[in-house]
mmCIF file of C-alpha atoms in Angstrom:
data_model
loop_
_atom_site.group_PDB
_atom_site.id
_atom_site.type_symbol
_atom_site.label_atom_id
_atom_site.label_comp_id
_atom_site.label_asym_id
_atom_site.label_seq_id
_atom_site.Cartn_x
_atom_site.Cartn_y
_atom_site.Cartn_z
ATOM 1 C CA UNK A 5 -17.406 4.534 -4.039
ATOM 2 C CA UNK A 6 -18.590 1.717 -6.065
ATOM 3 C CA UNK A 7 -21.319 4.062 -7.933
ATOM 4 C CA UNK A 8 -18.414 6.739 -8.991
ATOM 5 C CA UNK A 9 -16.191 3.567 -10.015
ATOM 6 C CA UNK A 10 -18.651 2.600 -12.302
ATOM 7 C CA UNK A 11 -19.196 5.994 -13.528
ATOM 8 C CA UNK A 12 -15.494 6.675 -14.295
ATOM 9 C CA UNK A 13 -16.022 3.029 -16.804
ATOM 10 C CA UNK A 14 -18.667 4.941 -17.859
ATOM 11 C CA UNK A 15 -16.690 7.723 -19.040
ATOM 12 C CA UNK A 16 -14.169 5.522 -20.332
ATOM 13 C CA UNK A 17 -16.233 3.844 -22.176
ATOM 14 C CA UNK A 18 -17.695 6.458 -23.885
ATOM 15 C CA UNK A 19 -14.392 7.607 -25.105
ATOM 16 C CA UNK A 20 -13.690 4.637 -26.462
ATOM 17 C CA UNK A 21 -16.595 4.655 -28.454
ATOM 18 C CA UNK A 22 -15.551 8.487 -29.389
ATOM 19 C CA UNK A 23 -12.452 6.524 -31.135
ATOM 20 C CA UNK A 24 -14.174 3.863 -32.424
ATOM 21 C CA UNK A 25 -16.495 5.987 -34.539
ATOM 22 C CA UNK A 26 -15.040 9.265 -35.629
ATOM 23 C CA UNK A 27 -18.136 10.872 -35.812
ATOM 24 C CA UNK A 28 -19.321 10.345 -32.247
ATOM 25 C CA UNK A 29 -19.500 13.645 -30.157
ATOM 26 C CA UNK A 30 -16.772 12.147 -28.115
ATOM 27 C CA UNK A 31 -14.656 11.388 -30.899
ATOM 28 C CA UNK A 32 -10.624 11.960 -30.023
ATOM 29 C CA UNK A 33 -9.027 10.589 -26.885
ATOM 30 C CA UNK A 34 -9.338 12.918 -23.918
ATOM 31 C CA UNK A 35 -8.647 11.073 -20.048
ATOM 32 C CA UNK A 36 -8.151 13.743 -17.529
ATOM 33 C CA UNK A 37 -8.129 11.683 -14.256
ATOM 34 C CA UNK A 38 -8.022 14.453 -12.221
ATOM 35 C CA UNK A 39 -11.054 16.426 -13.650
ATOM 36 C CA UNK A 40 -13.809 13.100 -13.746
ATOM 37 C CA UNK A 41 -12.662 12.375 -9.648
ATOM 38 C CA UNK A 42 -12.985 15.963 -8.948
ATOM 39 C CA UNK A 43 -17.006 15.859 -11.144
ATOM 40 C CA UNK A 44 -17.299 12.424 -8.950
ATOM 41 C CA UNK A 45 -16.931 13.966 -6.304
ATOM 42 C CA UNK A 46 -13.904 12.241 -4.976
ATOM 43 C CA UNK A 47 -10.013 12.631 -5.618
ATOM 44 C CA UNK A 48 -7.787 11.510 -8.274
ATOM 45 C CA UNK A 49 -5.515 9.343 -5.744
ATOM 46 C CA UNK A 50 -8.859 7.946 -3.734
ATOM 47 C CA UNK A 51 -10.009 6.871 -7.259
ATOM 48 C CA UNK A 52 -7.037 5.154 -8.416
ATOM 49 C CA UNK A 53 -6.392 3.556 -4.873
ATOM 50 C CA UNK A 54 -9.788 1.928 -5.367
ATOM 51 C CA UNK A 55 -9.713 0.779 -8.672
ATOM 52 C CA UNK A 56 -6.844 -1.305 -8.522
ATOM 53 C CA UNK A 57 -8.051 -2.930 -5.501
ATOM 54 C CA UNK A 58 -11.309 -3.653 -6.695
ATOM 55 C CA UNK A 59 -10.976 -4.430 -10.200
ATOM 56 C CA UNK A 60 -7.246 -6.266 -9.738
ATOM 57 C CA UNK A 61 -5.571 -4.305 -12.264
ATOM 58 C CA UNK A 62 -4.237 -0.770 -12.087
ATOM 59 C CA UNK A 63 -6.983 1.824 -14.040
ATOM 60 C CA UNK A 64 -3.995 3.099 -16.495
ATOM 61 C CA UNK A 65 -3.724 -0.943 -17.075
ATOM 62 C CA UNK A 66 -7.443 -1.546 -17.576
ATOM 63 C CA UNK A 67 -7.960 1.825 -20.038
ATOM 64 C CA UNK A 68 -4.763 0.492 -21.640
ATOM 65 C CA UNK A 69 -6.346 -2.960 -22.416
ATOM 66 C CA UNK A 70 -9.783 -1.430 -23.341
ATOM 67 C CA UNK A 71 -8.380 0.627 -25.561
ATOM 68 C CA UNK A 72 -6.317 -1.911 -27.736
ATOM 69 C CA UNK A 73 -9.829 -4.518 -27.096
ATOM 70 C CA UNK A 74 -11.589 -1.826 -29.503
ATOM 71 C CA UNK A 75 -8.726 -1.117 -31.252
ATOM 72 C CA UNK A 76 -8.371 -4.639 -32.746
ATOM 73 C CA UNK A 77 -11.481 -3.711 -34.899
ATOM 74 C CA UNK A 78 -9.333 -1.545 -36.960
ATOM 75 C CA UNK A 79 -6.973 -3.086 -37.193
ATOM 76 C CA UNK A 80 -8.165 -6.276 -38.967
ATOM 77 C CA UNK A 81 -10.365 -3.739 -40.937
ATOM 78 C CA UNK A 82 -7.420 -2.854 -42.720
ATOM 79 C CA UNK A 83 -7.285 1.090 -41.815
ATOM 80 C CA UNK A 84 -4.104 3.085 -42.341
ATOM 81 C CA UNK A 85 -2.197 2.045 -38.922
ATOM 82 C CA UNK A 86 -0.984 5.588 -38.562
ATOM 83 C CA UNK A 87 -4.699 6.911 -38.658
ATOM 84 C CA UNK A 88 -5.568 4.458 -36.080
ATOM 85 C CA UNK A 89 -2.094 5.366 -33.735
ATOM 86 C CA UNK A 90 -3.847 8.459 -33.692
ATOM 87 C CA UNK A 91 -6.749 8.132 -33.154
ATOM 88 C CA UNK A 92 -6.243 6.147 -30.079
ATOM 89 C CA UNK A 93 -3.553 8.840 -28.575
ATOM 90 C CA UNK A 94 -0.727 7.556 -29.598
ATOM 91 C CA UNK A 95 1.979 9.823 -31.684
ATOM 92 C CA UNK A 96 3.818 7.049 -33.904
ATOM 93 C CA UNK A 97 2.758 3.082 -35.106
ATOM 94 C CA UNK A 98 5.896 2.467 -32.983
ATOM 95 C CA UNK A 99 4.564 3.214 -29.210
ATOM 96 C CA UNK A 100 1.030 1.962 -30.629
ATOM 97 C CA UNK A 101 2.402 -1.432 -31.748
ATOM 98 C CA UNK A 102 4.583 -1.719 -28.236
ATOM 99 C CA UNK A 103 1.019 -0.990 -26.729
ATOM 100 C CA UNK A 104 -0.523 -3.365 -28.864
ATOM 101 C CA UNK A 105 1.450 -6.358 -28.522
ATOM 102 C CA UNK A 106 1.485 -5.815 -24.963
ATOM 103 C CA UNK A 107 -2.110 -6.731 -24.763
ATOM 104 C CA UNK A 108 -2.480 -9.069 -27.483
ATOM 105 C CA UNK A 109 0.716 -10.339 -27.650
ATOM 106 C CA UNK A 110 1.312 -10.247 -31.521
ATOM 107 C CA UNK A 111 2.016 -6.776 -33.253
ATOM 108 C CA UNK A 112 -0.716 -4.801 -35.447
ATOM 109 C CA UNK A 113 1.133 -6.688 -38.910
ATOM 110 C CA UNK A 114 0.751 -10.060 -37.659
ATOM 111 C CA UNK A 115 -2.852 -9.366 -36.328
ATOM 112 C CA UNK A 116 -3.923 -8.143 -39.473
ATOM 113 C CA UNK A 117 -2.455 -10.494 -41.802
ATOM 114 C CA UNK A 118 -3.419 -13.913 -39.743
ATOM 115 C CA UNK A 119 -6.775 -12.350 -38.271
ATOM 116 C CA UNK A 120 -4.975 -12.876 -34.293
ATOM 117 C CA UNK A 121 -4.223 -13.726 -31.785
ATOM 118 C CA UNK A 122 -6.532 -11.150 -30.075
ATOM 119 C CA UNK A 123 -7.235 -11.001 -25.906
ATOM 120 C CA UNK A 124 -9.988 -8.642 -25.725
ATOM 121 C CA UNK A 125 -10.912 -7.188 -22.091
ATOM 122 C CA UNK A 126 -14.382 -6.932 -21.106
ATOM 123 C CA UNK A 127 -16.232 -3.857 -19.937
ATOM 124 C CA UNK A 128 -16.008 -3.384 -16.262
ATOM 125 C CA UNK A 129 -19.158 -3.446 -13.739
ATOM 126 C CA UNK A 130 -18.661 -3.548 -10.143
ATOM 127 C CA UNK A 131 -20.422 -4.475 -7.424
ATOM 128 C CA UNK A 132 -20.386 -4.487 -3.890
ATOM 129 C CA UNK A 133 -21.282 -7.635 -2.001
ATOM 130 C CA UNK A 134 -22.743 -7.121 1.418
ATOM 131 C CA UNK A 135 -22.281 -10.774 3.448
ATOM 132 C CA UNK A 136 -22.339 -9.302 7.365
ATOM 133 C CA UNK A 137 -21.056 -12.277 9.147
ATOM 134 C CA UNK A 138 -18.443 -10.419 10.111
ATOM 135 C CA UNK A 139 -17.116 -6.573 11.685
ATOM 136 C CA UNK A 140 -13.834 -4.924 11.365
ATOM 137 C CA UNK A 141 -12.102 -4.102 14.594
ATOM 138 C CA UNK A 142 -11.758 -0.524 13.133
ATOM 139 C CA UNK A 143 -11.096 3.185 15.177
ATOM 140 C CA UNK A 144 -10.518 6.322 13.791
ATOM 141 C CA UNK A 145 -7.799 8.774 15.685
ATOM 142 C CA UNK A 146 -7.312 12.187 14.719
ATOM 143 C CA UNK A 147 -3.374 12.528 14.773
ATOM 144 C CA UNK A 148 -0.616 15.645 14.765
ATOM 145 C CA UNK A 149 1.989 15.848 12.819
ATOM 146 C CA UNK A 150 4.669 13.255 13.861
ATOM 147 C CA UNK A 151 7.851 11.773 11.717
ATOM 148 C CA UNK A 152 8.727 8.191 11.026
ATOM 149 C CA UNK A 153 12.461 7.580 11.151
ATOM 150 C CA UNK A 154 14.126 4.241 10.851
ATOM 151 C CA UNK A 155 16.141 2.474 8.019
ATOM 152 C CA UNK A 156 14.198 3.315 4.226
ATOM 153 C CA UNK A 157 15.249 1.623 0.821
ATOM 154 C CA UNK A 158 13.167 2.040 -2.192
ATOM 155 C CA UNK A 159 11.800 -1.374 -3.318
ATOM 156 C CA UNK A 160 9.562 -2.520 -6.245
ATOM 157 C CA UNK A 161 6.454 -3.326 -5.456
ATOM 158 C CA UNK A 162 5.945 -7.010 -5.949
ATOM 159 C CA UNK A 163 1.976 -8.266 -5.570
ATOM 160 C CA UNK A 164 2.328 -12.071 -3.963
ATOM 161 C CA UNK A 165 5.012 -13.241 -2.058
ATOM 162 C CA UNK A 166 7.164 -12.057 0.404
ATOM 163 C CA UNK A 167 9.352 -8.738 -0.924
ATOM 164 C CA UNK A 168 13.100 -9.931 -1.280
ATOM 165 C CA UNK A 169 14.390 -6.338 -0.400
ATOM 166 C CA UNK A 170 12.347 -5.372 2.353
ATOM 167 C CA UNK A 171 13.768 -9.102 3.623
ATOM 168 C CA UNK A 172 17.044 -8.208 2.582
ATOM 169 C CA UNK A 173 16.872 -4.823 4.621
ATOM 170 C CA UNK A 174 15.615 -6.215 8.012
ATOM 171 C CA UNK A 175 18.050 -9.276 8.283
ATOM 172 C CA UNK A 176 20.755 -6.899 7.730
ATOM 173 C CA UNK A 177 20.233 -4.793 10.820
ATOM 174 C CA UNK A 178 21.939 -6.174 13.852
ATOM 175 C CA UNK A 179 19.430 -7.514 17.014
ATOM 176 C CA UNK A 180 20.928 -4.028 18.943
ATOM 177 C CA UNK A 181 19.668 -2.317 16.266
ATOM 178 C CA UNK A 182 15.828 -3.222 16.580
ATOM 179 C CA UNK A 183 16.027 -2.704 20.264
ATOM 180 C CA UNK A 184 17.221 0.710 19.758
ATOM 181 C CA UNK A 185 14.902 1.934 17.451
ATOM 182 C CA UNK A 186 12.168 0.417 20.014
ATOM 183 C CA UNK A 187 13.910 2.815 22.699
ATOM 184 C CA UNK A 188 13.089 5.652 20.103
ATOM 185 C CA UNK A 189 9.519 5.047 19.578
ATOM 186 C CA UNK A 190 7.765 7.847 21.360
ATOM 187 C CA UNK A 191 4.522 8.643 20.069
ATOM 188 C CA UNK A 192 1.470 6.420 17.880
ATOM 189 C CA UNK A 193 1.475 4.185 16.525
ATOM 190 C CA UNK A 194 3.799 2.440 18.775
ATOM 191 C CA UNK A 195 6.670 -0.009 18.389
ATOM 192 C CA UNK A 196 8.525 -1.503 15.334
ATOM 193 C CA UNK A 197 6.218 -0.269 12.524
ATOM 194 C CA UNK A 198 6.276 -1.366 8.538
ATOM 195 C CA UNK A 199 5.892 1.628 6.802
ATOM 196 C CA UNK A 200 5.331 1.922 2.653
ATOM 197 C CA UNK A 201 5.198 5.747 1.433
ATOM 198 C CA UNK A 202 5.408 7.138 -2.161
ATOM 199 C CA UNK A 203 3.181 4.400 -3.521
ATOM 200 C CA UNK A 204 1.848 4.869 -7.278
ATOM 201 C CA UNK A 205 -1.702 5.369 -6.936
ATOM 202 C CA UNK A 206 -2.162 2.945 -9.549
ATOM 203 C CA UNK A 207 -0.605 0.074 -7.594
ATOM 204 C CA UNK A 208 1.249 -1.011 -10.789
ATOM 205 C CA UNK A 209 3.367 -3.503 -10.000
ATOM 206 C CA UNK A 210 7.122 -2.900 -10.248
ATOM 207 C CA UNK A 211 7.044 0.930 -10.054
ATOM 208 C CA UNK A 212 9.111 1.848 -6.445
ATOM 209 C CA UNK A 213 7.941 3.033 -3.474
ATOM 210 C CA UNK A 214 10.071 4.025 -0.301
ATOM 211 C CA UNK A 215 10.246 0.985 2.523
ATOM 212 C CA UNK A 216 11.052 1.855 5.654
ATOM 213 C CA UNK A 217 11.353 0.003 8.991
ATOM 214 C CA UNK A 218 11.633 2.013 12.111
ATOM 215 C CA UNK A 219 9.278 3.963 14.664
ATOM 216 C CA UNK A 220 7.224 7.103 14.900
ATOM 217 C CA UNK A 221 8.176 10.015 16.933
ATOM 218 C CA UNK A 222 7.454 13.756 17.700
ATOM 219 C CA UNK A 223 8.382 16.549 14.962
ATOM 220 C CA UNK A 224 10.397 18.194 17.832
ATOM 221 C CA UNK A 225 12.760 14.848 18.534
ATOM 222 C CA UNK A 226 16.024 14.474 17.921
ATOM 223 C CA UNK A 227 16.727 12.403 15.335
ATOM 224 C CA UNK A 228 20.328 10.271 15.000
ATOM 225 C CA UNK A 229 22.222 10.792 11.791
ATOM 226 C CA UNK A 230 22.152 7.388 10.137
ATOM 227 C CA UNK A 231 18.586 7.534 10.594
ATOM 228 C CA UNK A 232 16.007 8.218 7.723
ATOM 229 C CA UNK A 233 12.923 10.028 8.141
ATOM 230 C CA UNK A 234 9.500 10.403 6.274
ATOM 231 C CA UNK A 235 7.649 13.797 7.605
ATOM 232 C CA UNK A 236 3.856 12.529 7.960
ATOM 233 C CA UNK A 237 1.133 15.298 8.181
ATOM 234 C CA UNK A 238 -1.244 16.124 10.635
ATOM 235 C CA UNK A 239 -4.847 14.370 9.809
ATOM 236 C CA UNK A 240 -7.082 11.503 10.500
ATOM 237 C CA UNK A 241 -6.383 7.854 10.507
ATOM 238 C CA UNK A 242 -8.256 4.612 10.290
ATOM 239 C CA UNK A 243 -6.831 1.890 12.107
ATOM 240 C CA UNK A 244 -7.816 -1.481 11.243
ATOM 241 C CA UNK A 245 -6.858 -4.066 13.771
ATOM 242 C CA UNK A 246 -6.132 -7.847 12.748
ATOM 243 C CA UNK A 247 -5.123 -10.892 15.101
ATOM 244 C CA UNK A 248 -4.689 -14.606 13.495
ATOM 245 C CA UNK A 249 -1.878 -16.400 11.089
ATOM 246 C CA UNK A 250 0.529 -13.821 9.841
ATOM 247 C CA UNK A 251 0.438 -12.420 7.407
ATOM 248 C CA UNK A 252 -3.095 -14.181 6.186
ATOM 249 C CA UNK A 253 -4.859 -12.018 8.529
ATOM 250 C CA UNK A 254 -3.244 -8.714 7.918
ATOM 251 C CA UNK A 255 -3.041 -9.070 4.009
ATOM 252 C CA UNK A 256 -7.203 -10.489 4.179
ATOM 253 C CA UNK A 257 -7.984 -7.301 6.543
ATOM 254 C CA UNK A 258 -6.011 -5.052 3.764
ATOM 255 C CA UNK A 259 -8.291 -6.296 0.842
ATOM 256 C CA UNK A 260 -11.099 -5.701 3.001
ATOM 257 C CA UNK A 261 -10.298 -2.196 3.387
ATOM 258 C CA UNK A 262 -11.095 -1.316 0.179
ATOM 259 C CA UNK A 263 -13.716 -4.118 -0.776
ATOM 260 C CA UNK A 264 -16.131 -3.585 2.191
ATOM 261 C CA UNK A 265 -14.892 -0.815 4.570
ATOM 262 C CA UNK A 266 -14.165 2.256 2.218
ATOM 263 C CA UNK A 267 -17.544 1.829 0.036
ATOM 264 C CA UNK A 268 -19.423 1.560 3.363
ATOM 265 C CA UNK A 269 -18.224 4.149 5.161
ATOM 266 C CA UNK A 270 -18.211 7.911 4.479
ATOM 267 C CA UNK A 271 -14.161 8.489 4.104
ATOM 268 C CA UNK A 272 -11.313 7.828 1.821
ATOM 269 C CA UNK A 273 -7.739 7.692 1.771
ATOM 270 C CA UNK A 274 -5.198 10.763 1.540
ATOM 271 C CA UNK A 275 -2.364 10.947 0.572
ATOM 272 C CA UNK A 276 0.302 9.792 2.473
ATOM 273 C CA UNK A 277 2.092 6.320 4.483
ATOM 274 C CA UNK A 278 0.970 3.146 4.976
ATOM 275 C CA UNK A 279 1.901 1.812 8.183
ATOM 276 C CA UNK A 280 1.580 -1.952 9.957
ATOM 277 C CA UNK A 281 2.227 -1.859 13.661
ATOM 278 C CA UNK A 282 2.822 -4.954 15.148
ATOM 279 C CA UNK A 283 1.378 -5.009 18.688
ATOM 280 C CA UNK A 284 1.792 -9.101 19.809
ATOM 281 C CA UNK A 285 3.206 -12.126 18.017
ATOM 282 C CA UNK A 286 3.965 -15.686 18.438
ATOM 283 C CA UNK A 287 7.919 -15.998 19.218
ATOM 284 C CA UNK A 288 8.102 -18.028 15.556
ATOM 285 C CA UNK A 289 5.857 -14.894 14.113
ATOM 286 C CA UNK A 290 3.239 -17.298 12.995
ATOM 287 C CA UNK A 291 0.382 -16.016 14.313
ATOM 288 C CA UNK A 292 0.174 -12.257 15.493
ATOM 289 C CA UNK A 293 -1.895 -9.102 16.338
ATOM 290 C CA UNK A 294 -1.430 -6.388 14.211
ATOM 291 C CA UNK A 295 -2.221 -2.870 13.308
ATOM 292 C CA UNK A 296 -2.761 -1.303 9.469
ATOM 293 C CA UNK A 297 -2.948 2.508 9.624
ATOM 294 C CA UNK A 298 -4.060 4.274 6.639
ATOM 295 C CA UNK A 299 -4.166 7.769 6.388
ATOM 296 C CA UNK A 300 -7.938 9.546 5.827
ATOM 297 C CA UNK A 301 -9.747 11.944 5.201
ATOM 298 C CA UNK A 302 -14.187 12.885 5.306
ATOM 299 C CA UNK A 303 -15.633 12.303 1.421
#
């Protein structure tokens, strides 16, 4: 995964210096996601997944910032700001400027006439970093279809901290209620689950994605009427187990999904939930044992 995650920078960066230099073979802006994961060899959601968790930023975030980085250049160099909109895929000097400012901070005008402020981003290279002092507690199950029904909100998704909504949500269902959707649960993974679903691939923070807290059951159960449910498809898992201070542990075995188990290991994620099962805790929830399913599929 690492070697196609460089190659897609690659490929980025060769665009960029398409726009840069109008007589470059790759002049003209030309990003079709889709196409470069499918000549990777990989998919357009495994791709994106991976980038942000690797490089920190979301991949529409980091082309974003590259692209204004070079475009700074022409700016101070006095061009036509139209021609350089343009150039750079952009169809007035309004949305350019919006994009503009938003990495630099100060419009094209201002940039040009006082010579910055400028905050250029570097060119990408990843690496993977191999320490082996430690194993993940990993299994993968090969799973029917089942359903996930419980209470759902949509939420923004917020990077550090605890999620205010999804708070919101849980201390507003009644103790009876938890114990009844515990009577429900009737199929893996088991108990009172955390489930996230319609995530943006890009993992840009404050786009929404569907919360919901409840269990899994059959496709065939019957399902009460103030319920929601999220249909899940049939497929491979891999189920990460993590015990220790909550939620250190489960948030440190999340990162390590994607920073040491998915570029060692011959799979990557599908489309589909998240899910956290929590399988023992300490009565005050600070330390506890839990489960992070994520749904797979064989590179």
């Amino acid at each position: 995964m690492i070697a196609e995650l460089n190659a897609l920078i690659d490929i980025i960066e060769s665009r960029l210096s398409g726009q840069a230099n109008p007589a470059h073979p790759m002049a003209g802006w030309c990003l079709d996601v889709g196409e470069l994961a499918r000549e990777l060899g990989t998919t357009e959601y495994h791709l994106r997944r991976m980038f942000s968790s690797l490089a920190g930023m979301p991949l529409s975030d980091y082309v974003r910032r590259r692209r204004m980085s070079v475009a700074a250049g022409d700016v101070i160099g006095g061009e036509d700001l139209l021609s350089v909109a343009v150039r750079y895929g952009y169809g007035s000097t309004e949305a350019f400027g919006r994009a503009f400012r938003s990495v630099h901070g100060a419009g094209p005008s201002q940039v040009r006439r006082n010579g910055g402020p400028l905050r250029s981003q570097p060119k990408l290279r990843l690496r993977l970093t191999i320490e082996g002092s430690s194993s993940m507690d990993t299994r993968i199950t090969d799973r029917p279809a089942f359903s996930l029904i419980g209470h759902a909100i949509r939420v923004p998704l917020i990077y550090e901290g605890e999620n205010p909504h999804i708070r919101e949500l849980v201390d507003s269902l009644p103790a009876g209620e938890h114990t009844r959707l515990k009577s429900l649960s009737a199929t893996d993974p088991a108990g009172l689950l955390q489930v996230t679903a319609d995530v943006d691939p890009d993992y840009r923070e404050g786009t929404e994605l569907t919360y919901l807290h409840g269990v899994a059951v059959s496709t065939t159960a019957q399902v009460p009427d103030d319920l929601d449910v999220i249909a899940v498809d049939a497929g491979p898992w891999a189920v990460f187990t993590a015990s220790g201070p909550y939620p250190e542990a489960l948030q440190e075995t999340w990162a390590a999904t994607a920073a040491e188990w998915f570029p060692a290991n011959p799979w990557r994620l599908r489309p589909g939930p998240s899910i956290v099962s929590i399988i023992d805790r300490a009565e005050d929830f600070s330390t506890a044992t839990t489960e992070l399913w994520l749904p797979v599929e064989r590179e």
